[in-house]
XYZ file of C-alpha atoms in Angstrom:
631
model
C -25.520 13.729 18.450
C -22.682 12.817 16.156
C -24.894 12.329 13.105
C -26.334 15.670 13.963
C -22.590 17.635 14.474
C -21.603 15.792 11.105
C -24.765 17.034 8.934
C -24.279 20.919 11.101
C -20.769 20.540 9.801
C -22.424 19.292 6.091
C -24.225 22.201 6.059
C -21.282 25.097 7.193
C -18.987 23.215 4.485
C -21.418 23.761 1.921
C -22.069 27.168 2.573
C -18.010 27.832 3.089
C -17.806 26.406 -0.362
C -20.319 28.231 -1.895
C -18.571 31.757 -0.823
C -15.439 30.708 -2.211
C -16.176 28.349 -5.242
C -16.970 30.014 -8.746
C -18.951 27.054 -10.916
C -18.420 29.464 -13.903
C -14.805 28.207 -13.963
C -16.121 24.765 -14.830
C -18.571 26.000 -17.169
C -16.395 28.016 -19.369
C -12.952 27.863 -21.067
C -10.191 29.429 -19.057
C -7.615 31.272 -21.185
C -4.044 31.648 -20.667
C -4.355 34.750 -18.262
C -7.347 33.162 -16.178
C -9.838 34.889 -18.005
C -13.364 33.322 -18.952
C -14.232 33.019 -22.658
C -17.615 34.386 -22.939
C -18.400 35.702 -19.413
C -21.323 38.959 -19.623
C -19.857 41.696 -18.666
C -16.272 41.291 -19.810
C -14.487 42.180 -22.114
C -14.662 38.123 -23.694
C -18.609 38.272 -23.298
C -18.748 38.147 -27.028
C -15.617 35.652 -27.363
C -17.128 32.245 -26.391
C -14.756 29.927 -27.418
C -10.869 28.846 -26.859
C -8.264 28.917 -29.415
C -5.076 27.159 -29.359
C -1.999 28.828 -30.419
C -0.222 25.941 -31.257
C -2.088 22.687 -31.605
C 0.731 20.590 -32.467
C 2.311 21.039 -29.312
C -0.919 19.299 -27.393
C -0.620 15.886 -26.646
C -3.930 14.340 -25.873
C -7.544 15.780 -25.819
C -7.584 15.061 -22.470
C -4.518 17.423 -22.242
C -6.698 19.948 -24.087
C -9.709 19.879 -22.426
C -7.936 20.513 -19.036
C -6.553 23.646 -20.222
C -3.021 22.155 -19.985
C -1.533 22.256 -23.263
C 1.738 23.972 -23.227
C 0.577 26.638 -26.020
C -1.131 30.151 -25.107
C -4.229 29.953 -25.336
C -7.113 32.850 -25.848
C -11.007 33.689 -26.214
C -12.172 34.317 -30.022
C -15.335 34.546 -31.360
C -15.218 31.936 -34.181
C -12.693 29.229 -34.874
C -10.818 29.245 -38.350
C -12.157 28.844 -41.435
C -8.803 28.370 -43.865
C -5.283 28.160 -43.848
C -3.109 31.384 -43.355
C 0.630 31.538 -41.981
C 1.494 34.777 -40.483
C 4.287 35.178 -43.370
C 1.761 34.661 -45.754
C -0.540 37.578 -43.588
C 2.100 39.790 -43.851
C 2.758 39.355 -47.423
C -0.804 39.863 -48.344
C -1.415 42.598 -46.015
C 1.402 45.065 -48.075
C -1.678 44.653 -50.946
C -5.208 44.698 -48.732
C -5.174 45.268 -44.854
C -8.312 43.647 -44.732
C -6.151 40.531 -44.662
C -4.590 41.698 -41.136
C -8.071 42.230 -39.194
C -8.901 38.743 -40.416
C -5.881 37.206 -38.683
C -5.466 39.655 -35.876
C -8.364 38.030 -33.965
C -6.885 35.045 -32.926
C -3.812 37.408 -32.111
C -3.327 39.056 -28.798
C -4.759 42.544 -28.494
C -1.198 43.782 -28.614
C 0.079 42.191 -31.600
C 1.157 44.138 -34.828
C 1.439 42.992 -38.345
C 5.145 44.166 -38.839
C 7.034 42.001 -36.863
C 9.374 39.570 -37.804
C 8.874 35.516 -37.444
C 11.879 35.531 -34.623
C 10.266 38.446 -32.449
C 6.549 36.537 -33.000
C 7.660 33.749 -31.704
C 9.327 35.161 -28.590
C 6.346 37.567 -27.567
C 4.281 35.047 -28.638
C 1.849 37.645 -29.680
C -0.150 35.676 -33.048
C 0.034 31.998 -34.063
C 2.750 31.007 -36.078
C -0.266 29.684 -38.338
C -3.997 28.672 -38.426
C -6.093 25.925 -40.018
C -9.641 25.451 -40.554
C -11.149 24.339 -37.217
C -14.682 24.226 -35.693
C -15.826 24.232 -32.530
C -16.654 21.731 -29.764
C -17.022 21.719 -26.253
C -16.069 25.454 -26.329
C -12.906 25.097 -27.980
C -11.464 24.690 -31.710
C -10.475 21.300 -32.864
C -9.324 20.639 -36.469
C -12.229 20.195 -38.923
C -11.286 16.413 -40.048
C -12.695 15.595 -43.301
C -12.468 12.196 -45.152
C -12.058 12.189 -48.855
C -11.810 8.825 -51.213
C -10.882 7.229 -47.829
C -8.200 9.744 -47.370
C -7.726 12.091 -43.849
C -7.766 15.597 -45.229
C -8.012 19.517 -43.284
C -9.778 21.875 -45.874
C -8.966 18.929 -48.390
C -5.181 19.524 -47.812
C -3.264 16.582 -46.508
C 0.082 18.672 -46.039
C 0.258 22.358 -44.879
C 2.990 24.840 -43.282
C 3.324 24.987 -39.853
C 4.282 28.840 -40.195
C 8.062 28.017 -38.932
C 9.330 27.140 -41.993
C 8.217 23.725 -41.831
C 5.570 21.409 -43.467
C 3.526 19.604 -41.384
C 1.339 16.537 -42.256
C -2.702 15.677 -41.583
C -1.802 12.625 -39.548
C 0.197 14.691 -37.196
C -2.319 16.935 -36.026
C -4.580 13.972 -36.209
C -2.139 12.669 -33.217
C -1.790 16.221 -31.431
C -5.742 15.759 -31.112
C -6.147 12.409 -31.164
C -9.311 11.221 -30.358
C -11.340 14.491 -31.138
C -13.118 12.675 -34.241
C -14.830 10.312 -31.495
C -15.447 13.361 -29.348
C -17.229 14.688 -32.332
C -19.029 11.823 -33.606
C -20.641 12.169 -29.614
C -21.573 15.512 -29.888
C -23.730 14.368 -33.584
C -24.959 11.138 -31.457
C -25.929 13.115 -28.087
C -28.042 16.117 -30.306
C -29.748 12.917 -31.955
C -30.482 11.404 -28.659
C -31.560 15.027 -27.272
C -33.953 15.076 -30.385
C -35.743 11.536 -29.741
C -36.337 12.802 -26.209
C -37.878 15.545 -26.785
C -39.780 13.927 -29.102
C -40.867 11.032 -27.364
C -41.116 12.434 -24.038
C -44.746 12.499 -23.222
C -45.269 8.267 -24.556
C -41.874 7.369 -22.332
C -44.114 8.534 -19.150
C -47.249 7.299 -20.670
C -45.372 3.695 -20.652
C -43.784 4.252 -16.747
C -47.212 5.250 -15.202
C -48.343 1.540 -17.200
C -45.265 -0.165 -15.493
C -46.336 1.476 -11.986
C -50.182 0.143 -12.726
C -48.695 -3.400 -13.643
C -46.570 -3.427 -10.723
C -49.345 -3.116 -8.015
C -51.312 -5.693 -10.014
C -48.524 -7.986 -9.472
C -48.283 -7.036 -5.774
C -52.392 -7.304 -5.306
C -52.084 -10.703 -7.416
C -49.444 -12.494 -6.149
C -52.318 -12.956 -2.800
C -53.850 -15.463 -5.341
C -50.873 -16.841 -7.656
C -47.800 -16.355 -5.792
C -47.940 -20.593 -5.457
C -48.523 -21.155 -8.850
C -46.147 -18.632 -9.762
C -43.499 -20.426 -8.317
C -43.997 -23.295 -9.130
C -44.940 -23.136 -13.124
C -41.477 -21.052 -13.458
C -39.707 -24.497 -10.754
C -40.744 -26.967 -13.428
C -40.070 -24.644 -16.596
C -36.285 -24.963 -15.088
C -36.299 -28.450 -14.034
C -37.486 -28.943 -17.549
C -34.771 -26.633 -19.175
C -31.924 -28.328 -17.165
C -33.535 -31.743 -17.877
C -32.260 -31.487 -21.798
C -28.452 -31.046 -21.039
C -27.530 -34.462 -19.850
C -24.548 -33.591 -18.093
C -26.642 -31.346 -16.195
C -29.215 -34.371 -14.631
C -27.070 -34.153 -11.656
C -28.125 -30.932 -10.509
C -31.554 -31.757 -11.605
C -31.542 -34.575 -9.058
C -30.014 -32.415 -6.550
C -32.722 -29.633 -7.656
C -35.718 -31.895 -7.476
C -34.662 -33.414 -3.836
C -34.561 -29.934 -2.461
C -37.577 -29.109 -3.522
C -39.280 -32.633 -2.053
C -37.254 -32.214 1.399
C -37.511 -28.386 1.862
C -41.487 -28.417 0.532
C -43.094 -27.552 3.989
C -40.397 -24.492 3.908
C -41.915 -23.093 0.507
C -45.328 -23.667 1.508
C -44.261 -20.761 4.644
C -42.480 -18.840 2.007
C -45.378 -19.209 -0.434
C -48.159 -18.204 2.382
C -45.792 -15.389 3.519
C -45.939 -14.107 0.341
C -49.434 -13.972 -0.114
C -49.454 -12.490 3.897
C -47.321 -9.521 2.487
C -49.399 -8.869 -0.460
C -52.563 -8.894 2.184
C -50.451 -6.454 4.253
C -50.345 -4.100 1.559
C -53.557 -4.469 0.720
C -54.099 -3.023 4.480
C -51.705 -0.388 4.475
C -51.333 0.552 0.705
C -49.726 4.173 1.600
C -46.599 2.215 2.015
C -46.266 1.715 -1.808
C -46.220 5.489 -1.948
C -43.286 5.640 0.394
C -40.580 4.664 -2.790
C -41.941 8.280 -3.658
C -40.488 9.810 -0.809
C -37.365 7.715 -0.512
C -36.489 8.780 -4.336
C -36.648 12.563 -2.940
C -35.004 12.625 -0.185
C -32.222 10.325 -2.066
C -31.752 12.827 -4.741
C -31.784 15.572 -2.331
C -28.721 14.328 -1.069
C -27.152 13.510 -4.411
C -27.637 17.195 -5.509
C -26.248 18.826 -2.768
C -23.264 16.197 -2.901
C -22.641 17.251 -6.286
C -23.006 20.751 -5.716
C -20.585 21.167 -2.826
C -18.170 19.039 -4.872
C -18.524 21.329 -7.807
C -17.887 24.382 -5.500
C -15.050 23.096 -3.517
C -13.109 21.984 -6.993
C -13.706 25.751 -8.360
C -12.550 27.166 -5.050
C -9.462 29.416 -4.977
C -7.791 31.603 -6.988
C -6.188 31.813 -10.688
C -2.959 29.782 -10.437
C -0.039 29.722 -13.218
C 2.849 27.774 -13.741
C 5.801 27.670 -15.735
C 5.296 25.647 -19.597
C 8.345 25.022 -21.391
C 7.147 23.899 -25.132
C 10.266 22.277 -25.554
C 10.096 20.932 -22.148
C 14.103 21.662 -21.617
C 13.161 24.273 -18.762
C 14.501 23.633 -14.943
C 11.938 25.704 -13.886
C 8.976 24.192 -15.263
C 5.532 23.876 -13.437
C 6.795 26.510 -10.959
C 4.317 28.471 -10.078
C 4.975 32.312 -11.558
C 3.200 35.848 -12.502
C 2.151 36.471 -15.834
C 2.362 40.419 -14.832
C 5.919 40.463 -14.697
C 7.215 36.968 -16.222
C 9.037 38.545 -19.348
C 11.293 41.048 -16.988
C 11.730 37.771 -14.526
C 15.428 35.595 -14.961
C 12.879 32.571 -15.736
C 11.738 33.843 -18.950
C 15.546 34.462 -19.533
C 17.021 31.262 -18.857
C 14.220 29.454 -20.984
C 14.051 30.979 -23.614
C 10.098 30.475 -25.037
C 8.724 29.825 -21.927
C 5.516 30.555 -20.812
C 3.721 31.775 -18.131
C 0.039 30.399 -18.295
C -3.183 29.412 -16.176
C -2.737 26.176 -14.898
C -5.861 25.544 -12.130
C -7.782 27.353 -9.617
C -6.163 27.080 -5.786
C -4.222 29.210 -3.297
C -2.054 28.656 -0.578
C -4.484 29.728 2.290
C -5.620 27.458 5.496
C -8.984 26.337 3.688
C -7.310 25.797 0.293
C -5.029 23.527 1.912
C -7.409 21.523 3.028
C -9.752 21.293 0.409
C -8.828 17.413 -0.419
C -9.612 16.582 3.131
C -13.233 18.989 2.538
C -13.468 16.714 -0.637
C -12.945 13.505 1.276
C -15.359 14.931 4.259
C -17.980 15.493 1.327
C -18.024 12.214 0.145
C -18.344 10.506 3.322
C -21.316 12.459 4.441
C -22.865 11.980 1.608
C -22.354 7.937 1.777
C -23.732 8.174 5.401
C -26.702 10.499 4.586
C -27.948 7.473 1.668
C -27.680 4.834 3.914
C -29.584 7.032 6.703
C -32.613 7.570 4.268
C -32.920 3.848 3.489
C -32.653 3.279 7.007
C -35.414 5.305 7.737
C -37.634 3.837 5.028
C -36.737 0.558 6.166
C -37.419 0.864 9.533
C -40.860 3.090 8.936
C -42.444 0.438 6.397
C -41.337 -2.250 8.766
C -43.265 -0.434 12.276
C -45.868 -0.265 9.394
C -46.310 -4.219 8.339
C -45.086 -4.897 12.226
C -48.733 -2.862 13.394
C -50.640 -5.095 10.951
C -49.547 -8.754 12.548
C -49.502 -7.633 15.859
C -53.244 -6.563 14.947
C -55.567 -9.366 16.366
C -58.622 -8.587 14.934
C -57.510 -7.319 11.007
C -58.836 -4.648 10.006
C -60.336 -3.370 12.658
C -57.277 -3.190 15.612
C -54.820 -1.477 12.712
C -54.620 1.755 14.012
C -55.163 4.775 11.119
C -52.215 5.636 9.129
C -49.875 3.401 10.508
C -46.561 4.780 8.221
C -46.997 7.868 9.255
C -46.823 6.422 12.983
C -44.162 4.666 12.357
C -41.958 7.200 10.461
C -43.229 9.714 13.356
C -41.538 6.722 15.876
C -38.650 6.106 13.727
C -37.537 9.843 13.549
C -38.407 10.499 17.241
C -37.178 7.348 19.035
C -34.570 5.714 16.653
C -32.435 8.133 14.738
C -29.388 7.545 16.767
C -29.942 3.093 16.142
C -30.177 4.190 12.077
C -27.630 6.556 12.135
C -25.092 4.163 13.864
C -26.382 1.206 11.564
C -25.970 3.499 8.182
C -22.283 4.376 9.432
C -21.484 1.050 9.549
C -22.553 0.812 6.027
C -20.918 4.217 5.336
C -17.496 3.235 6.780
C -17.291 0.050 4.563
C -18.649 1.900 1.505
C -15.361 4.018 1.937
C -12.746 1.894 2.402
C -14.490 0.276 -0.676
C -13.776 3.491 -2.827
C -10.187 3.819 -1.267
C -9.141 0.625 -2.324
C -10.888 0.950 -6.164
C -8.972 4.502 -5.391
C -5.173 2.852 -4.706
C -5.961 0.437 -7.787
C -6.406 2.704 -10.220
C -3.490 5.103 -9.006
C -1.255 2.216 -8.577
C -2.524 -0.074 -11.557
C 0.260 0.489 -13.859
C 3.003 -0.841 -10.985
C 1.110 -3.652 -9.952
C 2.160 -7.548 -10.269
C -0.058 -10.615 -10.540
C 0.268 -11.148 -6.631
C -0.979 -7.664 -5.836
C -3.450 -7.715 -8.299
C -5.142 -11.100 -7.104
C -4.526 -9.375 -3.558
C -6.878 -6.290 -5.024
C -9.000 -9.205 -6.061
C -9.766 -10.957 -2.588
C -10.220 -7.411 -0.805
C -12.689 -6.022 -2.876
C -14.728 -9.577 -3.203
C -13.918 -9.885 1.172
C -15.326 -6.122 1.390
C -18.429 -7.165 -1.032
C -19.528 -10.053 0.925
C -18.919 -8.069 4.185
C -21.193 -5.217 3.134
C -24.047 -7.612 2.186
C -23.996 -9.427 4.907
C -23.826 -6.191 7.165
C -27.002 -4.985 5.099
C -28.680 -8.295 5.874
C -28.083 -7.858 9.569
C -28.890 -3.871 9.830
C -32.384 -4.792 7.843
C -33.346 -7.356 10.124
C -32.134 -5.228 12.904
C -34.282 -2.333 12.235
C -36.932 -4.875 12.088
C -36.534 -5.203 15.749
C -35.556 -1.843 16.113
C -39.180 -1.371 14.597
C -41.453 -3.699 16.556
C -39.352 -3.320 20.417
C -37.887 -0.004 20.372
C -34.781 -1.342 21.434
C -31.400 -0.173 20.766
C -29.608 -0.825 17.541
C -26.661 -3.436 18.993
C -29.555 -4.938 21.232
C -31.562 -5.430 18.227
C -29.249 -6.486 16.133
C -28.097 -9.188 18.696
C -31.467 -10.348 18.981
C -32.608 -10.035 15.360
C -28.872 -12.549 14.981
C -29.543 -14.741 17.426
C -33.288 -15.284 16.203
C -32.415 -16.136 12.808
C -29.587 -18.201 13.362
C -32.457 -20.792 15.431
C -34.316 -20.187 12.217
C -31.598 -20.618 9.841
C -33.353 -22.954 7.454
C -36.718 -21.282 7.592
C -34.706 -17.901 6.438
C -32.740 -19.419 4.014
C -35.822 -20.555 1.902
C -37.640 -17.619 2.987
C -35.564 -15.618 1.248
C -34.634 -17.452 -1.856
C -38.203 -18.220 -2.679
C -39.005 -14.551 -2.120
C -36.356 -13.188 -4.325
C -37.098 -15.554 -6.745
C -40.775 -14.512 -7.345
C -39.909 -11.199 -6.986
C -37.112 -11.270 -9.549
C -39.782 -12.912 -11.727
C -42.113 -9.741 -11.607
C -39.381 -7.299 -11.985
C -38.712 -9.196 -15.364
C -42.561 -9.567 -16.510
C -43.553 -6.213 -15.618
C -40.286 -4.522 -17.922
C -40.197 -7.745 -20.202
C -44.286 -6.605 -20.529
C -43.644 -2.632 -21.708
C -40.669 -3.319 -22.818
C -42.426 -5.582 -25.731
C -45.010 -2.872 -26.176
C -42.444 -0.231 -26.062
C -40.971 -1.793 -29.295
C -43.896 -2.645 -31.322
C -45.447 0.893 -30.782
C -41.664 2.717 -31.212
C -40.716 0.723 -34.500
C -44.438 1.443 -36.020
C -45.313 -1.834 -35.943
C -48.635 -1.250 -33.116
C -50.681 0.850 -35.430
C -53.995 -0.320 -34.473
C -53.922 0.990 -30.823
C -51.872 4.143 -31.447
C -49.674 5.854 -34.021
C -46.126 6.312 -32.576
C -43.383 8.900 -33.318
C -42.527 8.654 -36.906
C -39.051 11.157 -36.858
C -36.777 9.136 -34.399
C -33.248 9.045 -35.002
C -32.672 5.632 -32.783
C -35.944 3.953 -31.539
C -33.682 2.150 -28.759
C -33.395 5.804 -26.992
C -36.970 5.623 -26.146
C -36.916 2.219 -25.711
C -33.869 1.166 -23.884
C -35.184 4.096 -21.105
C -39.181 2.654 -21.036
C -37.323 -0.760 -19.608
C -34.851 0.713 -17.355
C -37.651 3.153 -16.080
C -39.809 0.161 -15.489
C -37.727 -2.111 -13.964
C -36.710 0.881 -11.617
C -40.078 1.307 -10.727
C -40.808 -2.177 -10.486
C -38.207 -2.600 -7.816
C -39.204 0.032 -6.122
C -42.619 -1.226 -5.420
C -41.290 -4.559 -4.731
C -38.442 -3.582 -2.789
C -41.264 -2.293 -0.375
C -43.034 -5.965 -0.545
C -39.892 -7.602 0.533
C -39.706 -5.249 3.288
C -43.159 -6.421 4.268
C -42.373 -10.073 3.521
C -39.578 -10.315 6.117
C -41.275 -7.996 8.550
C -43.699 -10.423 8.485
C -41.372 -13.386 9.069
C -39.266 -11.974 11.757
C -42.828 -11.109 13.440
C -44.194 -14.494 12.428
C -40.886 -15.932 14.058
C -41.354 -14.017 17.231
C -44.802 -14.849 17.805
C -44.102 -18.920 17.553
C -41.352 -18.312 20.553
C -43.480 -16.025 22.524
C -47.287 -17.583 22.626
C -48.073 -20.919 22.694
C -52.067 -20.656 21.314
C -53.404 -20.753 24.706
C -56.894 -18.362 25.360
C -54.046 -16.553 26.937
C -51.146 -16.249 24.919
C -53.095 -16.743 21.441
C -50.994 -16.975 18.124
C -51.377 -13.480 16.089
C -50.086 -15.550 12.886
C -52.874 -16.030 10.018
C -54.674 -19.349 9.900
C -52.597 -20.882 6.775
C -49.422 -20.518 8.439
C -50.998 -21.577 11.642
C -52.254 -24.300 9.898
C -48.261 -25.401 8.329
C -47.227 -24.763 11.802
C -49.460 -27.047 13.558
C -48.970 -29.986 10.713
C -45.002 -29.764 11.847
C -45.533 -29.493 15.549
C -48.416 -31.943 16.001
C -47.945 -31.253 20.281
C -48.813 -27.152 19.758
C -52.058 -28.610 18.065
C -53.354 -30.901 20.983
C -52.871 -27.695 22.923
């Protein structure tokens, strides 16, 4: 009932969010009077972009792109193309006018031509000057140029500031520093954008290979999973074997292996079992499918409710000294009557200008703790859907063992049972084992949170503090995700609750320890091995066929800016997908064991109490318990 209040209350903070918030405001440029640069149906429609009065007083591009840089700021329609002082305007415009409508459109629409430098610069009407600029991200940034090695702006290195003074390249290089990277990504991101679009159709051709490779894998491993493992066990042994201060751990390696070789042979069979299993119920490698929607689902409407709640309020301005010699700055003020206010006359060149979006209202004040609320939910909601998937896929592989006669007693579609069951019966066990999960996930983020905010005042005690909490709160949430997987195991095959089940599913592994341990390691070994093969596999082909070097099959794209683009996302892609299938054979692996584990303590191979377990691991079974095979 929580989980369901908490998702009601997901959904009315969404919709609250989405009356007040306004996404436009982080879509386009905000001007110094809270206006949006090229908004249809305004008066800026046609003005798109944001100029900056004063660029030298701007700090940081960060400080630009946030729309805090303590210079009015206003919506043009192009960005300047040459240098121009308004002096120098008003000297020219005595010959040709023409020169004034030129200059008066990065002006206010109230400026004149006729007024003198000291009135200019207390209306603060026009820019003292302009400078060739070009724009990016909405906005215009100097146009940098480099000539015989040499920083230039429209191939001047010095120009007048339009105060009297001469300025220099380097220091409007360090008002905007940084915007020559920001540009160099804009050239690198179209490029990228290009080899997409270019290579699209053979990126998908290579993920629906890595999707065929990975069920081969899966269906194979019924047949080579021992070999498998043990080829790759000597190739190491082998490898270690030619550092000779490493023959320790090769002895140590090698006696494992001879003392712990009844364990793999379990392991082994169990891995063939799950790739049987599959073979039984192959809808379950579908299921990744499903989990990948409903996952996303939740990330978008995360993001979306986050976007809306950070664009919710109303136009807010504050108080920006230039000279920053103001008592009054960052209070907040009203451009509508700021010049006839005693601010504007006891700072002299202040300004009144858009700052953010807020308000001072009972839901604005509380929009941090809506932000906080957001993220939680959403944390709770991911670990809920993997839940689910876990627990479905393991009622799934849970019907097969507990089948006695396989094929015949598995009952048709046995996911969609089981997800039917899990939804039904269980939601209340998953949603109490995915808050768990949830609560630790936050006070994760919290701590990385305080660290950054408090990085700069921290000392080598605190910081190896903030060392041991966030490795303490790693190992906690693995082992917690350990437990709640094996829980829902139970959860699966008894219908018990989740603290009952995850008592027992404890209590049964912990008389199993060793027979887990090995379990496990062997199983994420093999599986780690066909992650790599299957993207090590396109990934090859991938290269050859992007870098024209496979023309015999198939001629690839000829025009690509950077091959890697294509390539680099064929080999994530795969390895994505290649986890996803086999994250569903692990699933089926331990589902297996914990069943496999049961059925040992519950039957003793009587006519009336018969073993469900396969003959193999019946067979490895009865070789270490010689007394269950005289009975």
């Amino acid at each position: 009932m929580i989980f369901l209040l908490c998702i009601v209350g997901y959904i009315v903070l969404g919709l609250v969010a989405w009356v007040h918030g306004d996404p436009r405001r982080a879509a386009y440029p905000t001007d110094s009077q809270g206006h949006f640069c090229g908004q249809k149906g305004t008066p800026n429609e046609n003005k798109t972009i944001l100029f900056y009065f004063n660029l030298l007083r701007c700090t940081s591009p960060s400080v630009l792109l946030n729309l805090q840089c303590p210079t009015t700021q206003i919506c043009v329609s192009k960005c300047p193309e040459k240098f121009l002082t308004y002096v120098e305007m008003q000297l020219l415009y005595t010959k040709d006018k023409s020169h004034w409508e030129d200059y008066r459109q990065f002006c206010k629409t109230t400026a004149k031509p006729v007024k003198s430098l000291t009135q200019l610069l207390l209306d603060d009407d026009c820019p003292t000057a302009i400078f060739p600029s070009k724009p990016f991200l909405q906005r215009c940034f100097p146009d940098f140029s480099t000539r015989n090695g040499t920083l230039t702006i429209g191939s001047k290195m010095v120009f007048q500031d339009g105060n009297g003074g001469t300025r220099s390249v380097i220091e409007l290089r360090d008002a905007a520093n940084g915007i020559n990277k920001l540009l160099d990504a804009k050239s690198l991101g179209l490029k990228v954008f290009e080899d997409y679009a270019t290579t699209w159709y053979w990126i998908l051709i290579g993920l629906t290979i890595a999707m065929v490779l990975s069920w081969i894998f899966l269906i194979l491993l019924r047949f080579i999973a021992g070999c498998l493992f043990w080829v790759f066990m000597i190739g190491v042994i082998g490898i270690i074997g030619y550092v000779i201060i490493l023959c320790i751990i090769e002895v140590i390696v090698i006696l494992m292996l001879i003392f712990l070789r009844n364990r793999i042979r379990v392991a082994i069979i169990l891995l063939k079992e799950g790739s049987k299993a599959i073979g039984y119920v192959p809808s379950t490698l579908v299921y990744p499918a499903l989990t990948f929607i409903l996952l996303s689902i939740c990330i978008c409407y995360w993001v979306v409710t986050a976007v809306f709640l950070a664009t919710s309020g109303v136009p807010v301005y504050k108080v920006i000294a230039p000279e920053g010699h103001c008592i009054h700055e960052n209070q907040t003020c009203d451009p509508e009557i700021f010049n006839t206010t005693e601010i504007a006359k006891a700072c002299p060149g202040a300004l009144c200008n858009f700052a953010f979006y807020g308000g001072k209202s009972l839901y604005h004040q509380y929009i941090p703790t809506f932000h906080v609320y957001n993220l939680f939910v959403f944390l709770w909601l991911i670990n809920f859907v993997v839940a689910l998937g876990q627990c479905a896929l393991a009622g799934a592989f849970a019907t097969y063992y507990w089948a006695m006669k396989k094929p015949d007693d598995i009952p048709r579609y046995p996911l969609f049972t089981a997800f039917g069951r899990a939804i039904r019966y269980h939601t209340g066990s998953l949603a109490f084992g995915s808050l768990i999960i949830a609560l630790i996930q936050m006070f994760k983020i919290v701590l990385e949170y305080l660290d950054h905010r408090l990085k700069r005042t921290q000392n080598t005690l605190s910081k190896f503090l903030q060392c041991c909490l966030r490795c303490c709160f790693w190992c906690l949430e693995n082992a917690i995700k350990f437990l709640n997987r094996n829980a829902y195991i139970m959860i699966a095959i008894y219908g018990r609750n989740f603290c009952r089940s995850a008592k027992d599913a404890f209590n049964l592994l912990m008389r199993n320890v060793l027979k887990v341990a090995v379990t496990d390691e062997v199983t994420y070994f093999v599986l780690f091995l066909g992650k790599i093969l299957v993207a090590g596999s396109i990934g090859v082909l991938a290269f050859l066929f992007f870098t024209q070097r496979l023309p015999v099959i198939a001629q690839g794209p000829a025009s690509l800016n950077y091959y890697w683009v294509p390539l680099l996302t064929v080999i994530l892609g795969s390895y994505l997908i290649a986890h996803g299938f086999f994250s569903v054979y692990a699933m089926c692996v331990e589902t297996i064991f914990i069943c496999f584990l049961e059925d040992l303590e519950r039957n003793d191979g009587s006519a009336a109490r018969p073993y469900y377990v396969s003959q193999p691991l019946l067979k490895i079974f009865q070789e270490e318990n010689p007394q269950t095979k005289q009975q």
